[in-house]
Amino acid sequence: MPSLNEVIHTDPIRALIYGVTGSAKTMLAGLMAEHEELSPIYFLDWDMRIASLRARLLEQYWARFEVDTYRDIKVPGEAYSQMQAKVENLDYKKFKTVVVDSMLFMM
């Protein structure tokens, strides 16, 4: 059985960033790109505000993101189904961080 120390160092970080609209949750998630140990990042963009990172995040970090935007266009629930298919087939060895922004728009 692994020691607690081994589990702590190998278990991924799981976090929920919560706050009111405009409290810089997307920016906080985007800042993870500045840290090698947290990037590359797969970003599930539900609120279509990922572009706000371009204004604040240095261009040298943009390549550390892969972004898919999800929104129902014709059929309610179609975006969720598309996201579910993507997540089931996502190469988790490629990404160190996965961000869902935002849960409000996902529901």
mmCIF file of N, CA, C and O in Angstrom, residues 1-48:
data_model
loop_
_atom_site.group_PDB
_atom_site.id
_atom_site.type_symbol
_atom_site.label_atom_id
_atom_site.label_comp_id
_atom_site.label_asym_id
_atom_site.label_seq_id
_atom_site.Cartn_x
_atom_site.Cartn_y
_atom_site.Cartn_z
ATOM 1 N N MET A 1 0.851 -1.170 0.000
ATOM 2 C CA MET A 1 0.000 0.000 0.000
ATOM 3 C C MET A 1 0.901 1.238 0.000
ATOM 4 O O MET A 1 1.855 1.310 0.753
ATOM 5 N N PRO A 2 0.560 2.259 -0.848
ATOM 6 C CA PRO A 2 1.398 3.462 -0.901
ATOM 7 C C PRO A 2 1.266 4.286 0.381
ATOM 8 O O PRO A 2 0.225 4.292 1.036
ATOM 9 N N SER A 3 2.342 4.993 0.696
ATOM 10 C CA SER A 3 2.312 5.888 1.853
ATOM 11 C C SER A 3 1.512 7.143 1.507
ATOM 12 O O SER A 3 1.283 7.447 0.330
ATOM 13 N N LEU A 4 1.106 7.879 2.525
ATOM 14 C CA LEU A 4 0.372 9.129 2.304
ATOM 15 C C LEU A 4 1.207 10.093 1.476
ATOM 16 O O LEU A 4 0.693 10.775 0.583
ATOM 17 N N ASN A 5 2.487 10.145 1.728
ATOM 18 C CA ASN A 5 3.382 11.022 0.981
ATOM 19 C C ASN A 5 3.365 10.686 -0.515
ATOM 20 O O ASN A 5 3.339 11.578 -1.360
ATOM 21 N N GLU A 6 3.369 9.401 -0.854
ATOM 22 C CA GLU A 6 3.328 8.988 -2.262
ATOM 23 C C GLU A 6 2.002 9.363 -2.908
ATOM 24 O O GLU A 6 1.957 9.801 -4.050
ATOM 25 N N VAL A 7 0.922 9.211 -2.175
ATOM 26 C CA VAL A 7 -0.404 9.543 -2.706
ATOM 27 C C VAL A 7 -0.522 11.044 -2.944
ATOM 28 O O VAL A 7 -1.003 11.485 -3.982
ATOM 29 N N ILE A 8 -0.057 11.834 -2.007
ATOM 30 C CA ILE A 8 -0.143 13.291 -2.127
ATOM 31 C C ILE A 8 0.634 13.782 -3.349
ATOM 32 O O ILE A 8 0.195 14.678 -4.058
ATOM 33 N N HIS A 9 1.779 13.193 -3.619
ATOM 34 C CA HIS A 9 2.607 13.647 -4.727
ATOM 35 C C HIS A 9 2.158 13.127 -6.079
ATOM 36 O O HIS A 9 2.548 13.664 -7.111
ATOM 37 N N THR A 10 1.322 12.100 -6.123
ATOM 38 C CA THR A 10 0.887 11.558 -7.408
ATOM 39 C C THR A 10 -0.584 11.842 -7.705
ATOM 40 O O THR A 10 -0.998 11.775 -8.842
ATOM 41 N N ASP A 11 -1.358 12.160 -6.700
ATOM 42 C CA ASP A 11 -2.782 12.423 -6.890
ATOM 43 C C ASP A 11 -2.953 13.816 -7.488
ATOM 44 O O ASP A 11 -2.370 14.785 -7.004
ATOM 45 N N PRO A 12 -3.757 13.953 -8.569
ATOM 46 C CA PRO A 12 -3.919 15.279 -9.179
ATOM 47 C C PRO A 12 -4.707 16.232 -8.284
ATOM 48 O O PRO A 12 -5.506 15.810 -7.452
ATOM 49 N N ILE A 13 -4.474 17.510 -8.487
ATOM 50 C CA ILE A 13 -5.225 18.536 -7.767
ATOM 51 C C ILE A 13 -6.626 18.615 -8.366
ATOM 52 O O ILE A 13 -6.800 18.634 -9.574
ATOM 53 N N ARG A 14 -7.619 18.656 -7.515
ATOM 54 C CA ARG A 14 -9.003 18.876 -7.946
ATOM 55 C C ARG A 14 -9.490 20.120 -7.226
ATOM 56 O O ARG A 14 -9.400 20.207 -6.006
ATOM 57 N N ALA A 15 -10.001 21.097 -7.989
ATOM 58 C CA ALA A 15 -10.396 22.358 -7.369
ATOM 59 C C ALA A 15 -11.648 22.907 -8.035
ATOM 60 O O ALA A 15 -11.883 22.674 -9.219
ATOM 61 N N LEU A 16 -12.428 23.624 -7.277
ATOM 62 C CA LEU A 16 -13.589 24.334 -7.789
ATOM 63 C C LEU A 16 -13.366 25.806 -7.457
ATOM 64 O O LEU A 16 -13.182 26.169 -6.294
ATOM 65 N N ILE A 17 -13.354 26.629 -8.488
ATOM 66 C CA ILE A 17 -13.201 28.076 -8.298
ATOM 67 C C ILE A 17 -14.598 28.665 -8.397
ATOM 68 O O ILE A 17 -15.254 28.538 -9.425
ATOM 69 N N TYR A 18 -15.042 29.303 -7.339
ATOM 70 C CA TYR A 18 -16.397 29.820 -7.268
ATOM 71 C C TYR A 18 -16.358 31.312 -7.014
ATOM 72 O O TYR A 18 -15.541 31.799 -6.233
ATOM 73 N N GLY A 19 -17.230 32.049 -7.690
ATOM 74 C CA GLY A 19 -17.325 33.483 -7.449
ATOM 75 C C GLY A 19 -18.380 34.105 -8.343
ATOM 76 O O GLY A 19 -18.855 33.490 -9.296
ATOM 77 N N VAL A 20 -18.719 35.329 -8.061
ATOM 78 C CA VAL A 20 -19.728 36.044 -8.833
ATOM 79 C C VAL A 20 -19.160 36.403 -10.208
ATOM 80 O O VAL A 20 -17.949 36.392 -10.424
ATOM 81 N N THR A 21 -20.033 36.738 -11.131
ATOM 82 C CA THR A 21 -19.621 37.149 -12.462
ATOM 83 C C THR A 21 -18.655 38.325 -12.366
ATOM 84 O O THR A 21 -18.882 39.269 -11.603
ATOM 85 N N GLY A 22 -17.573 38.219 -13.122
ATOM 86 C CA GLY A 22 -16.594 39.295 -13.144
ATOM 87 C C GLY A 22 -15.538 39.226 -12.051
ATOM 88 O O GLY A 22 -14.741 40.144 -11.895
ATOM 89 N N SER A 23 -15.500 38.130 -11.296
ATOM 90 C CA SER A 23 -14.537 38.035 -10.195
ATOM 91 C C SER A 23 -13.213 37.385 -10.617
ATOM 92 O O SER A 23 -12.415 37.016 -9.768
ATOM 93 N N ALA A 24 -12.990 37.264 -11.922
ATOM 94 C CA ALA A 24 -11.718 36.807 -12.501
ATOM 95 C C ALA A 24 -11.457 35.314 -12.362
ATOM 96 O O ALA A 24 -10.315 34.873 -12.310
ATOM 97 N N LYS A 25 -12.514 34.496 -12.347
ATOM 98 C CA LYS A 25 -12.343 33.049 -12.283
ATOM 99 C C LYS A 25 -11.650 32.529 -13.539
ATOM 100 O O LYS A 25 -10.730 31.710 -13.451
ATOM 101 N N THR A 26 -12.053 33.009 -14.708
ATOM 102 C CA THR A 26 -11.430 32.583 -15.967
ATOM 103 C C THR A 26 -9.963 32.989 -15.985
ATOM 104 O O THR A 26 -9.104 32.210 -16.394
ATOM 105 N N MET A 27 -9.673 34.184 -15.521
ATOM 106 C CA MET A 27 -8.289 34.653 -15.485
ATOM 107 C C MET A 27 -7.452 33.791 -14.555
ATOM 108 O O MET A 27 -6.317 33.430 -14.884
ATOM 109 N N LEU A 28 -7.989 33.449 -13.405
ATOM 110 C CA LEU A 28 -7.266 32.602 -12.469
ATOM 111 C C LEU A 28 -6.950 31.250 -13.113
ATOM 112 O O LEU A 28 -5.820 30.765 -13.034
ATOM 113 N N ALA A 29 -7.930 30.670 -13.783
ATOM 114 C CA ALA A 29 -7.701 29.404 -14.477
ATOM 115 C C ALA A 29 -6.656 29.580 -15.577
ATOM 116 O O ALA A 29 -5.794 28.725 -15.780
ATOM 117 N N GLY A 30 -6.718 30.690 -16.284
ATOM 118 C CA GLY A 30 -5.763 30.957 -17.355
ATOM 119 C C GLY A 30 -4.339 31.139 -16.872
ATOM 120 O O GLY A 30 -3.391 30.766 -17.560
ATOM 121 N N LEU A 31 -4.179 31.667 -15.686
ATOM 122 C CA LEU A 31 -2.841 31.883 -15.139
ATOM 123 C C LEU A 31 -2.095 30.570 -14.892
ATOM 124 O O LEU A 31 -0.874 30.565 -14.768
ATOM 125 N N MET A 32 -2.827 29.476 -14.859
ATOM 126 C CA MET A 32 -2.165 28.177 -14.690
ATOM 127 C C MET A 32 -1.224 27.890 -15.856
ATOM 128 O O MET A 32 -0.262 27.147 -15.714
ATOM 129 N N ALA A 33 -1.469 28.499 -17.007
ATOM 130 C CA ALA A 33 -0.611 28.290 -18.181
ATOM 131 C C ALA A 33 0.808 28.791 -17.940
ATOM 132 O O ALA A 33 1.744 28.351 -18.592
ATOM 133 N N GLU A 34 0.980 29.703 -17.003
ATOM 134 C CA GLU A 34 2.300 30.240 -16.698
ATOM 135 C C GLU A 34 3.158 29.258 -15.901
ATOM 136 O O GLU A 34 4.338 29.504 -15.690
ATOM 137 N N HIS A 35 2.557 28.158 -15.478
ATOM 138 C CA HIS A 35 3.263 27.189 -14.638
ATOM 139 C C HIS A 35 3.393 25.858 -15.366
ATOM 140 O O HIS A 35 2.394 25.222 -15.692
ATOM 141 N N GLU A 36 4.621 25.465 -15.628
ATOM 142 C CA GLU A 36 4.917 24.226 -16.358
ATOM 143 C C GLU A 36 4.191 23.029 -15.767
ATOM 144 O O GLU A 36 3.704 22.174 -16.500
ATOM 145 N N GLU A 37 4.148 22.956 -14.438
ATOM 146 C CA GLU A 37 3.557 21.785 -13.794
ATOM 147 C C GLU A 37 2.041 21.716 -13.948
ATOM 148 O O GLU A 37 1.431 20.695 -13.636
ATOM 149 N N LEU A 38 1.411 22.788 -14.455
ATOM 150 C CA LEU A 38 -0.046 22.813 -14.627
ATOM 151 C C LEU A 38 -0.480 22.893 -16.087
ATOM 152 O O LEU A 38 -1.673 22.930 -16.376
ATOM 153 N N SER A 39 0.443 22.950 -17.003
ATOM 154 C CA SER A 39 0.075 23.068 -18.410
ATOM 155 C C SER A 39 0.774 21.985 -19.215
ATOM 156 O O SER A 39 1.801 21.463 -18.775
ATOM 157 N N PRO A 40 0.180 21.618 -20.355
ATOM 158 C CA PRO A 40 -0.886 22.274 -21.115
ATOM 159 C C PRO A 40 -2.274 22.088 -20.482
ATOM 160 O O PRO A 40 -2.482 21.206 -19.663
ATOM 161 N N ILE A 41 -3.183 22.944 -20.921
ATOM 162 C CA ILE A 41 -4.527 23.021 -20.353
ATOM 163 C C ILE A 41 -5.567 22.763 -21.440
ATOM 164 O O ILE A 41 -5.499 23.349 -22.516
ATOM 165 N N TYR A 42 -6.531 21.892 -21.130
ATOM 166 C CA TYR A 42 -7.693 21.743 -22.004
ATOM 167 C C TYR A 42 -8.826 22.551 -21.377
ATOM 168 O O TYR A 42 -9.175 22.363 -20.217
ATOM 169 N N PHE A 43 -9.380 23.473 -22.145
ATOM 170 C CA PHE A 43 -10.384 24.422 -21.654
ATOM 171 C C PHE A 43 -11.719 24.129 -22.321
ATOM 172 O O PHE A 43 -11.837 24.222 -23.539
ATOM 173 N N LEU A 44 -12.727 23.758 -21.546
ATOM 174 C CA LEU A 44 -14.093 23.582 -22.043
ATOM 175 C C LEU A 44 -14.799 24.916 -21.816
ATOM 176 O O LEU A 44 -15.175 25.243 -20.693
ATOM 177 N N ASP A 45 -14.941 25.700 -22.863
ATOM 178 C CA ASP A 45 -15.455 27.066 -22.754
ATOM 179 C C ASP A 45 -16.963 27.081 -22.979
ATOM 180 O O ASP A 45 -17.436 26.999 -24.106
ATOM 181 N N TRP A 46 -17.707 27.229 -21.891
ATOM 182 C CA TRP A 46 -19.173 27.271 -21.964
ATOM 183 C C TRP A 46 -19.701 28.697 -21.980
ATOM 184 O O TRP A 46 -20.789 28.944 -22.473
ATOM 185 N N ASP A 47 -18.989 29.637 -21.408
ATOM 186 C CA ASP A 47 -19.537 30.995 -21.338
ATOM 187 C C ASP A 47 -18.966 31.925 -22.400
ATOM 188 O O ASP A 47 -19.284 33.104 -22.438
ATOM 189 N N MET A 48 -18.106 31.373 -23.271
ATOM 190 C CA MET A 48 -17.555 32.109 -24.418
ATOM 191 C C MET A 48 -16.796 33.368 -23.997
ATOM 192 O O MET A 48 -16.862 34.399 -24.644
#
